[in-house]
PDB file of C-alpha atoms and ligand atoms in Angstrom:
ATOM      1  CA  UNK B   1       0.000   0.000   0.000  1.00 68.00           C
ATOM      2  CA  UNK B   2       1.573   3.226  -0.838  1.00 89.00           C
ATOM      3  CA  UNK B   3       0.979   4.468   2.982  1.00 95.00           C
ATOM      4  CA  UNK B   4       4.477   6.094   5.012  1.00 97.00           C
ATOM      5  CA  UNK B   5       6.082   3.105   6.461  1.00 97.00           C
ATOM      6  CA  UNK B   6       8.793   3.063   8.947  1.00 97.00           C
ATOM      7  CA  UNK B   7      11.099  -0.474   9.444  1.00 97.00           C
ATOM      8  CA  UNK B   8      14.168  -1.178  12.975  1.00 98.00           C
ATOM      9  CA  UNK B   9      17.177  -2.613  12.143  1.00 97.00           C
ATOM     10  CA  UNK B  10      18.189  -5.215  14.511  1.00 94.00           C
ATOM     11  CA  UNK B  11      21.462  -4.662  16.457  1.00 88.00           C
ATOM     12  CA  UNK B  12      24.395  -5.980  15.309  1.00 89.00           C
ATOM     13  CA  UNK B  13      22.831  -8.260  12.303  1.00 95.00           C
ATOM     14  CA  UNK B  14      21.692  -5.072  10.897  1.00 97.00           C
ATOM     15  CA  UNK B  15      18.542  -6.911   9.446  1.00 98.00           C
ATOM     16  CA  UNK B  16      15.770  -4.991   8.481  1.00 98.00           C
ATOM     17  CA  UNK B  17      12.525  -5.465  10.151  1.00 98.00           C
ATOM     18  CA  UNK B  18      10.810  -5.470   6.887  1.00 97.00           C
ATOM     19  CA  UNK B  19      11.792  -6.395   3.650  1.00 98.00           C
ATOM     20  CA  UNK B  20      10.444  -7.695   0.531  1.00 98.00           C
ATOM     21  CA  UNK B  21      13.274  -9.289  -0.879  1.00 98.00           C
ATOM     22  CA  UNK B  22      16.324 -10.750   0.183  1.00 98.00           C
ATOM     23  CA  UNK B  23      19.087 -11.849  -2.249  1.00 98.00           C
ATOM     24  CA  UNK B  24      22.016 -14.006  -1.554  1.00 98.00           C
ATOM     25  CA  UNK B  25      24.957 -14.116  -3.422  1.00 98.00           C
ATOM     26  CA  UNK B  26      27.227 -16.714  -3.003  1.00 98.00           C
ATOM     27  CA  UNK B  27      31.553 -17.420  -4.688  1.00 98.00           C
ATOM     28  CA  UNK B  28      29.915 -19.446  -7.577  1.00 98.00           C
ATOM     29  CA  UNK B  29      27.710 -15.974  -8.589  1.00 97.00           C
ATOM     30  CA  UNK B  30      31.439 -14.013  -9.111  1.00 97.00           C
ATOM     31  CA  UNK B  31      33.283 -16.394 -11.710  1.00 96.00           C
ATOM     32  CA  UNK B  32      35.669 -13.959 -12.793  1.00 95.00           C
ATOM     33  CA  UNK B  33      35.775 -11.329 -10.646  1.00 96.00           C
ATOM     34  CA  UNK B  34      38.486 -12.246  -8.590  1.00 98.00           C
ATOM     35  CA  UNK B  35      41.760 -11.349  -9.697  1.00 96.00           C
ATOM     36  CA  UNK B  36      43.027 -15.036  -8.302  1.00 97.00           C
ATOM     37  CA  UNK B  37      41.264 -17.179 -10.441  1.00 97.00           C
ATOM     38  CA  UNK B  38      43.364 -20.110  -8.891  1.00 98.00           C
ATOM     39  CA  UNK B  39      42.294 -19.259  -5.641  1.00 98.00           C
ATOM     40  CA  UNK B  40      38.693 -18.963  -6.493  1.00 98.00           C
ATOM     41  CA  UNK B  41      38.906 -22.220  -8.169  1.00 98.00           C
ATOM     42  CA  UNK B  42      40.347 -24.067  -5.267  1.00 98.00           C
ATOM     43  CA  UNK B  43      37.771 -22.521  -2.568  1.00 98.00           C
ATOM     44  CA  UNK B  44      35.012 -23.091  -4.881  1.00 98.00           C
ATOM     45  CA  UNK B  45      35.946 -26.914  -5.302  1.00 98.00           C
ATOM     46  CA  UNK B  46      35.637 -27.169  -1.209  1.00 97.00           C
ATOM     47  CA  UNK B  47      32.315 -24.714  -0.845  1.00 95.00           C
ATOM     48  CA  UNK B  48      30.630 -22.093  -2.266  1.00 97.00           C
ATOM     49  CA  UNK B  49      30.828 -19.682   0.659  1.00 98.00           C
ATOM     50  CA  UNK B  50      27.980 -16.832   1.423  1.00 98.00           C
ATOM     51  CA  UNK B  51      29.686 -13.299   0.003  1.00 98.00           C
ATOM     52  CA  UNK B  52      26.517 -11.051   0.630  1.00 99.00           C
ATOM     53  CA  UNK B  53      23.420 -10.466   1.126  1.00 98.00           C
ATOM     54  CA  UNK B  54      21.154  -7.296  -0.196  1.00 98.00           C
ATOM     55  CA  UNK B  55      17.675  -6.945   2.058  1.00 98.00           C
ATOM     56  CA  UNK B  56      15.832  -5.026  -0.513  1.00 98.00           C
ATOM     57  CA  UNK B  57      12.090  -2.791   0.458  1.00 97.00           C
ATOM     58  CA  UNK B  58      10.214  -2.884  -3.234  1.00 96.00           C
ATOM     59  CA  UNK B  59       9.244   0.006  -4.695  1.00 97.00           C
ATOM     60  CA  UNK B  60       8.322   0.646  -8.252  1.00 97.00           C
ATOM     61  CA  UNK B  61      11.476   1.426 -10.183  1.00 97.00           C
ATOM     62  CA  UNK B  62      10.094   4.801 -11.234  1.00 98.00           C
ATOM     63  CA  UNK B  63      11.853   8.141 -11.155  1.00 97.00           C
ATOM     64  CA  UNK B  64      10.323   9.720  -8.074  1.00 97.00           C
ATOM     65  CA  UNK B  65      10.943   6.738  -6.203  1.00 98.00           C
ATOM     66  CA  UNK B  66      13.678   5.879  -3.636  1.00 98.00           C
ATOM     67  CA  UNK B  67      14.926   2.477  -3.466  1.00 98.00           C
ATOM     68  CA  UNK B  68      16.635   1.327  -0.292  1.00 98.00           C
ATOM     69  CA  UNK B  69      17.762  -1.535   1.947  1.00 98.00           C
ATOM     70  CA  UNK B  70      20.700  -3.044   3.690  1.00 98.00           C
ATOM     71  CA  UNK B  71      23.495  -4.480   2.059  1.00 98.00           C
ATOM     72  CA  UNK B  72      25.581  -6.957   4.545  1.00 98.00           C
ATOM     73  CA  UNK B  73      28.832  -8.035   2.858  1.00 98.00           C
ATOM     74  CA  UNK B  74      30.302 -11.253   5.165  1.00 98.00           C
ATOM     75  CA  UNK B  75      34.006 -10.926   6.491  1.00 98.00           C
ATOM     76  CA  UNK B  76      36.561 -13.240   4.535  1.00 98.00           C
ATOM     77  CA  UNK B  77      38.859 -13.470   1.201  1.00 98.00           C
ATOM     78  CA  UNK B  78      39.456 -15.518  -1.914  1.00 98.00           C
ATOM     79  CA  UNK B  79      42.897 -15.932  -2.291  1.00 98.00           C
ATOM     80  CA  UNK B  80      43.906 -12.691  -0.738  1.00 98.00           C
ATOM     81  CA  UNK B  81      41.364 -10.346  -2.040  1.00 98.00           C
ATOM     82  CA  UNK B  82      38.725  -9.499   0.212  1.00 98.00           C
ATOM     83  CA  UNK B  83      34.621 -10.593  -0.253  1.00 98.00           C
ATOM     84  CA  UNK B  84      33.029  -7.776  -1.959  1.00 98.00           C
ATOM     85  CA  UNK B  85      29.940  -6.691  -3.658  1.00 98.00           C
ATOM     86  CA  UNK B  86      29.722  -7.750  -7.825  1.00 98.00           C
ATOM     87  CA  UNK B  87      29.579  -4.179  -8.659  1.00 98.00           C
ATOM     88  CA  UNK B  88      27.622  -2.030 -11.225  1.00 98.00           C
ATOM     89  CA  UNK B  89      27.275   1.038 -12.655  1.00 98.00           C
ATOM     90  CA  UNK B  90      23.709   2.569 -12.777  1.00 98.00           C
ATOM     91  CA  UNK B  91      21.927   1.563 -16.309  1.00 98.00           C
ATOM     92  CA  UNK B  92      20.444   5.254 -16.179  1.00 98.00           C
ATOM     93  CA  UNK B  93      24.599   6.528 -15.378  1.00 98.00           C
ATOM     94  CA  UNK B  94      22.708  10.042 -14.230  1.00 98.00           C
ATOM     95  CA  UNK B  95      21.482   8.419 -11.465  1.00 98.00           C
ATOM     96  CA  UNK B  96      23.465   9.251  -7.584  1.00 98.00           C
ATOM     97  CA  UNK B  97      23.273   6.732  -4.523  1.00 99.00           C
ATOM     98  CA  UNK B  98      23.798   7.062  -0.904  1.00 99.00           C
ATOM     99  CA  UNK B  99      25.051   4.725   1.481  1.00 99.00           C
ATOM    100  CA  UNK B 100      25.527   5.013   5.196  1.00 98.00           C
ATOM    101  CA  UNK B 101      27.969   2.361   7.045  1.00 98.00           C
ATOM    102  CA  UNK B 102      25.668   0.747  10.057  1.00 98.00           C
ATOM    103  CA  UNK B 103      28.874  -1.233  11.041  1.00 98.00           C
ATOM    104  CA  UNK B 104      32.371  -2.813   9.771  1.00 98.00           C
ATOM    105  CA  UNK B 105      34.905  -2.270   8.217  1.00 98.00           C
ATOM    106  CA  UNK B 106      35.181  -1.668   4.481  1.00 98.00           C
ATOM    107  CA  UNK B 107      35.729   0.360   1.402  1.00 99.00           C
ATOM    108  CA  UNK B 108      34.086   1.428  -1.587  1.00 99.00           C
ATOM    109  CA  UNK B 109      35.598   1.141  -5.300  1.00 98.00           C
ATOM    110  CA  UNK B 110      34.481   3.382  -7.798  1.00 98.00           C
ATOM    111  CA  UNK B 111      34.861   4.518 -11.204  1.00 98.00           C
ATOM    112  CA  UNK B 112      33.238   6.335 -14.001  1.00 97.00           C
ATOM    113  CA  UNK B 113      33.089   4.973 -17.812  1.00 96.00           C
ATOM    114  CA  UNK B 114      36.435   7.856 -18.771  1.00 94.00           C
ATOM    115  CA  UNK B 115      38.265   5.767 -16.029  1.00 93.00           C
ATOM    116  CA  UNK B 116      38.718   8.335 -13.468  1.00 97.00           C
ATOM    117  CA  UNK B 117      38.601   6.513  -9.964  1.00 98.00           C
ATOM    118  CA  UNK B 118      38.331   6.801  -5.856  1.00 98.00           C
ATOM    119  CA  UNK B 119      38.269   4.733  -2.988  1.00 98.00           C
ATOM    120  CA  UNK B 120      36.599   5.294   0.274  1.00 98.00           C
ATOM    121  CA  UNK B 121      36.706   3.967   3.483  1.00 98.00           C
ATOM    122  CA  UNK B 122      33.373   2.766   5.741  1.00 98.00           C
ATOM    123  CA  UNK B 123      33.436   2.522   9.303  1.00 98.00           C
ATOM    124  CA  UNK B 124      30.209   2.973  11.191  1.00 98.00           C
ATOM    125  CA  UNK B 125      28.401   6.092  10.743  1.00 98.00           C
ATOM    126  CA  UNK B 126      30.227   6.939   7.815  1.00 98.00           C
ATOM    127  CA  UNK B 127      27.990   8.318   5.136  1.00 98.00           C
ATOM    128  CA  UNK B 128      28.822   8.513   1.136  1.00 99.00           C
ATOM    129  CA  UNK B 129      27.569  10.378  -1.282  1.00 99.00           C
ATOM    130  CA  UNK B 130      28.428   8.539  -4.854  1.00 99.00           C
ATOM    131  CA  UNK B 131      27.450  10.858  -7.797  1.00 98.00           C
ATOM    132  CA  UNK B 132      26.059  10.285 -10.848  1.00 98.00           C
ATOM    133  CA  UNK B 133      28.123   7.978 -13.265  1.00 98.00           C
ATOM    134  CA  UNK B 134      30.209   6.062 -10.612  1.00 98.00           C
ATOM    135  CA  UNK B 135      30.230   2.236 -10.507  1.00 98.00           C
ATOM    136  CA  UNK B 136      30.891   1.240  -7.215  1.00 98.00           C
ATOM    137  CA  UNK B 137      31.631  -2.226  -5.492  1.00 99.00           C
ATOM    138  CA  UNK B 138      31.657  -2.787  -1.396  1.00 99.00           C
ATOM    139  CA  UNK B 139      34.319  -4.437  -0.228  1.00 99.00           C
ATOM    140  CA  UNK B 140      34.410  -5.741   3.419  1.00 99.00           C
ATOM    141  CA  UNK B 141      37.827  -5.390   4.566  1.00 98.00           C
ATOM    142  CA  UNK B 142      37.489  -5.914   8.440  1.00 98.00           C
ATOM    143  CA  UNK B 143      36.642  -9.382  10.576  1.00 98.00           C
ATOM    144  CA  UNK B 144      32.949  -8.801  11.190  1.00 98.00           C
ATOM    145  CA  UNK B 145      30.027  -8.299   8.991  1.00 98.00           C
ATOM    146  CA  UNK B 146      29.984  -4.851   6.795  1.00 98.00           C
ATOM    147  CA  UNK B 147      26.218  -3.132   6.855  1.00 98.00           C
ATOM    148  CA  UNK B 148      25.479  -0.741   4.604  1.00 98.00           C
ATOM    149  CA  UNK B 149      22.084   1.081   4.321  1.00 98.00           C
ATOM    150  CA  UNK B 150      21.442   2.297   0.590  1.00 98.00           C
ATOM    151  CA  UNK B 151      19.421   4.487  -1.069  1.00 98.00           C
ATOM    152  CA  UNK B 152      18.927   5.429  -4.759  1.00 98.00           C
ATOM    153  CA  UNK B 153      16.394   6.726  -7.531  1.00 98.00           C
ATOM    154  CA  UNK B 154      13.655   4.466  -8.661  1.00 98.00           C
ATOM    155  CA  UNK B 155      14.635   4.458 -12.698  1.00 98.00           C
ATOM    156  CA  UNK B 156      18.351   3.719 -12.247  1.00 98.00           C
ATOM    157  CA  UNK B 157      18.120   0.074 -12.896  1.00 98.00           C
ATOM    158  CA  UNK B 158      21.896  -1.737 -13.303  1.00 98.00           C
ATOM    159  CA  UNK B 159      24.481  -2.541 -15.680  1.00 98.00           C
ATOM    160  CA  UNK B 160      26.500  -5.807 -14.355  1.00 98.00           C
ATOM    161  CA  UNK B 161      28.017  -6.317 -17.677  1.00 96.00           C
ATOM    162  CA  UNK B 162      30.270  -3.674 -18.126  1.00 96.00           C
ATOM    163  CA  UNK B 163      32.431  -4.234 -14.797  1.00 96.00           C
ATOM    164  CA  UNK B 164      32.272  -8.153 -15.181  1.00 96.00           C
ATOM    165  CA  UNK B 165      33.815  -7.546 -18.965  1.00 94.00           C
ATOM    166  CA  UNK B 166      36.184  -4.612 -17.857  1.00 93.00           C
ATOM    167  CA  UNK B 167      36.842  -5.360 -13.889  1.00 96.00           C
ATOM    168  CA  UNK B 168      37.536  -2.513 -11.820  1.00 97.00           C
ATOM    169  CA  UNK B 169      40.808  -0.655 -11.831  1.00 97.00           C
ATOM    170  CA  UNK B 170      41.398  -1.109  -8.522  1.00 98.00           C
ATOM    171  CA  UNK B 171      41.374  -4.269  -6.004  1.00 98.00           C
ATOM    172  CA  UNK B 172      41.928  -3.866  -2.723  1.00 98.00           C
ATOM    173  CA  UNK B 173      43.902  -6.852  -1.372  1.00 98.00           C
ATOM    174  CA  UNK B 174      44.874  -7.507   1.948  1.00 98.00           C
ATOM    175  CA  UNK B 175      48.671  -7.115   2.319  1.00 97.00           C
ATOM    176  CA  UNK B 176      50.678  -8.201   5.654  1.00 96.00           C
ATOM    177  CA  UNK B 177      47.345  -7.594   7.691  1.00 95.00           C
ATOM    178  CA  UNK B 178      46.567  -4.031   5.685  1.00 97.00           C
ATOM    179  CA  UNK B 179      43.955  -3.693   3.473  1.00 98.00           C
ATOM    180  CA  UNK B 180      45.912  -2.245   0.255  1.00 98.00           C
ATOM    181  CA  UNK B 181      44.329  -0.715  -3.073  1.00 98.00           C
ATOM    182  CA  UNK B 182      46.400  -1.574  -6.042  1.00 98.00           C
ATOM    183  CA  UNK B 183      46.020  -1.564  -9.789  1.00 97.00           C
ATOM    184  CA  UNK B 184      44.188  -4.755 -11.182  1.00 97.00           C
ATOM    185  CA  UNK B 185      46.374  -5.878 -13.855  1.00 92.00           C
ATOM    186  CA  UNK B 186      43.590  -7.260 -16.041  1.00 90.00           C
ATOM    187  CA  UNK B 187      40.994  -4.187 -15.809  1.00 92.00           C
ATOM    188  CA  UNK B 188      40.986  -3.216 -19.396  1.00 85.00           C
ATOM    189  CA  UNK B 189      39.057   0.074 -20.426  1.00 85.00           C
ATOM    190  CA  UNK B 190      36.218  -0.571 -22.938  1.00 79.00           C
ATOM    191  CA  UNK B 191      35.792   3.292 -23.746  1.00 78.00           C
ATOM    192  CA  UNK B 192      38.924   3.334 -25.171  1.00 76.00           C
ATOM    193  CA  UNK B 193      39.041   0.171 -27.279  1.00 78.00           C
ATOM    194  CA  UNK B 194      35.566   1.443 -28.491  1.00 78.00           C
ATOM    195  CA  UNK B 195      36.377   4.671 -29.015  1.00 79.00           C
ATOM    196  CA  UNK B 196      40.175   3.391 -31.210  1.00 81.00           C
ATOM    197  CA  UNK B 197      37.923   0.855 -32.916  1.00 81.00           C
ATOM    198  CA  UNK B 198      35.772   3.934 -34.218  1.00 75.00           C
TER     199      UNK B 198
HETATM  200  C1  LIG R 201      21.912  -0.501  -5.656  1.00 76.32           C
HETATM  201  C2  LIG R 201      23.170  -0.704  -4.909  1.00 76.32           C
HETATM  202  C3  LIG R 201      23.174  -1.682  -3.768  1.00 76.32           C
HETATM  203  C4  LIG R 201      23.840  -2.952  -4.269  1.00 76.32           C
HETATM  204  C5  LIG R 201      24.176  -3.975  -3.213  1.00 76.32           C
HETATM  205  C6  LIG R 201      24.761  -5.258  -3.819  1.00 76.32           C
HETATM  206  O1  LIG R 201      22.079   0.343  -6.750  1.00 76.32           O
HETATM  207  O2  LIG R 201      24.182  -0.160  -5.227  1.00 76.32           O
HETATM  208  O3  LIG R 201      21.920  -1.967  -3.317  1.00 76.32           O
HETATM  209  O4  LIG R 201      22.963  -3.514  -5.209  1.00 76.32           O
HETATM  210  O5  LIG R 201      25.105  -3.446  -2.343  1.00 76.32           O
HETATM  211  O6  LIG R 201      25.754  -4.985  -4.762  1.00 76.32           O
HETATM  212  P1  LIG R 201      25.628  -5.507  -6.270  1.00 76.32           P
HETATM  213  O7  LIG R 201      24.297  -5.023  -6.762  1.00 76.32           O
HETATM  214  O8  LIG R 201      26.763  -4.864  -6.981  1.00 76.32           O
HETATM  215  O9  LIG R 201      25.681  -6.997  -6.233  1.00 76.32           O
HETATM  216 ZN1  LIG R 202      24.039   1.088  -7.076  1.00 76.32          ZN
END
């Protein structure tokens, strides 16, 4: 019913009191996405661990609309890359989100299609603002549970493809105990093949 609503989130799982869908996403849902494909084969062949979950509130995916729910990204690595969100950029790129850190430790990797990049940190309370035309990727870099509230426009739908054909250009990869942000060898920037192709 389209009625104010108001929803708790429990204390330290961060779970929402209402939802209307939850999605899982488990190692087998991010072939390729890890930079150790070795390492993602050998944990996959044991389990297929739980990365994340996203406890959505439906609205209709229309411009004055705000979507928004809790995104809870487990604490753990393949290889020595940290569990993180797939990543996306917006399918309508004009479109902002805003995320506020309930708890954990993370980051957030993001880029725009020219290739320009930042990373921020999360530690509770932590609010970001991510503007228009930045894909962006959660990445749970401490030992417990990362939980993110988010909030976006209705229309801005998602675009998977482009970051599971291009990667990011960044990984963030636990070094010696320190979460570290390095170059990812194999990111490869589409906009510029297309645009030499042309
Ligand atoms: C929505 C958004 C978040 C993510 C969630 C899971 O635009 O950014 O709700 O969807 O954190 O990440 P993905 O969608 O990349 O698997
Ligand atoms: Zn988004």
């Amino acid at each position: 019913m389209n009625i104010p609503y108001t929803f708790d989130l429990a204390p330290s799982t961060w779970i929402p009191s209402r939802y209307d869908n939850h999605i899982i996403r488990k190692l087998s849902s991010m072939k390729g996405q890890y930079y150790d494909t070795q390492a993602f084969d050998r944990l996959l062949a044991q389990s297929d661990p739980l990365l994340y979950e996203v406890y959505e509130l439906s609205r209709p995916s229309v411009a004055g609309e705000l979507l928004h729910g809790i995104s809870i990204i487990h604490p753990g690595k393949v290889g020595n890359e940290y569990y993180m969100t797939k990543g996306h950029f917006h399918a309508v790129l004009d479109t902002a989100e805003l995320y506020y850190c309930l708890g954990g430790n993370g980051m957030m990797v993001m880029e725009t299609p020219e290739g320009d990049w930042a990373v921020e940190g999360f530690t509770a309370g932590k609010t970001l603002y991510i503007p228009p035309r930045w894909a962006h990727r959660s990445v749970n870099v401490g030992d417990l549970d990362l939980a993110l509230l988010f909030i976006y426009p209705g229309h801005a739908g998602h675009d998977y493809g482009t970051i599971e054909r291009q990667g990011f250009r960044k990984l963030v990869l636990d070094e010696g105990g320190e979460a570290r942000v390095v170059d990812n060898p194999r990111w490869v920037h589409l906009e510029q093949i297309k645009s030499l192709l042309l």
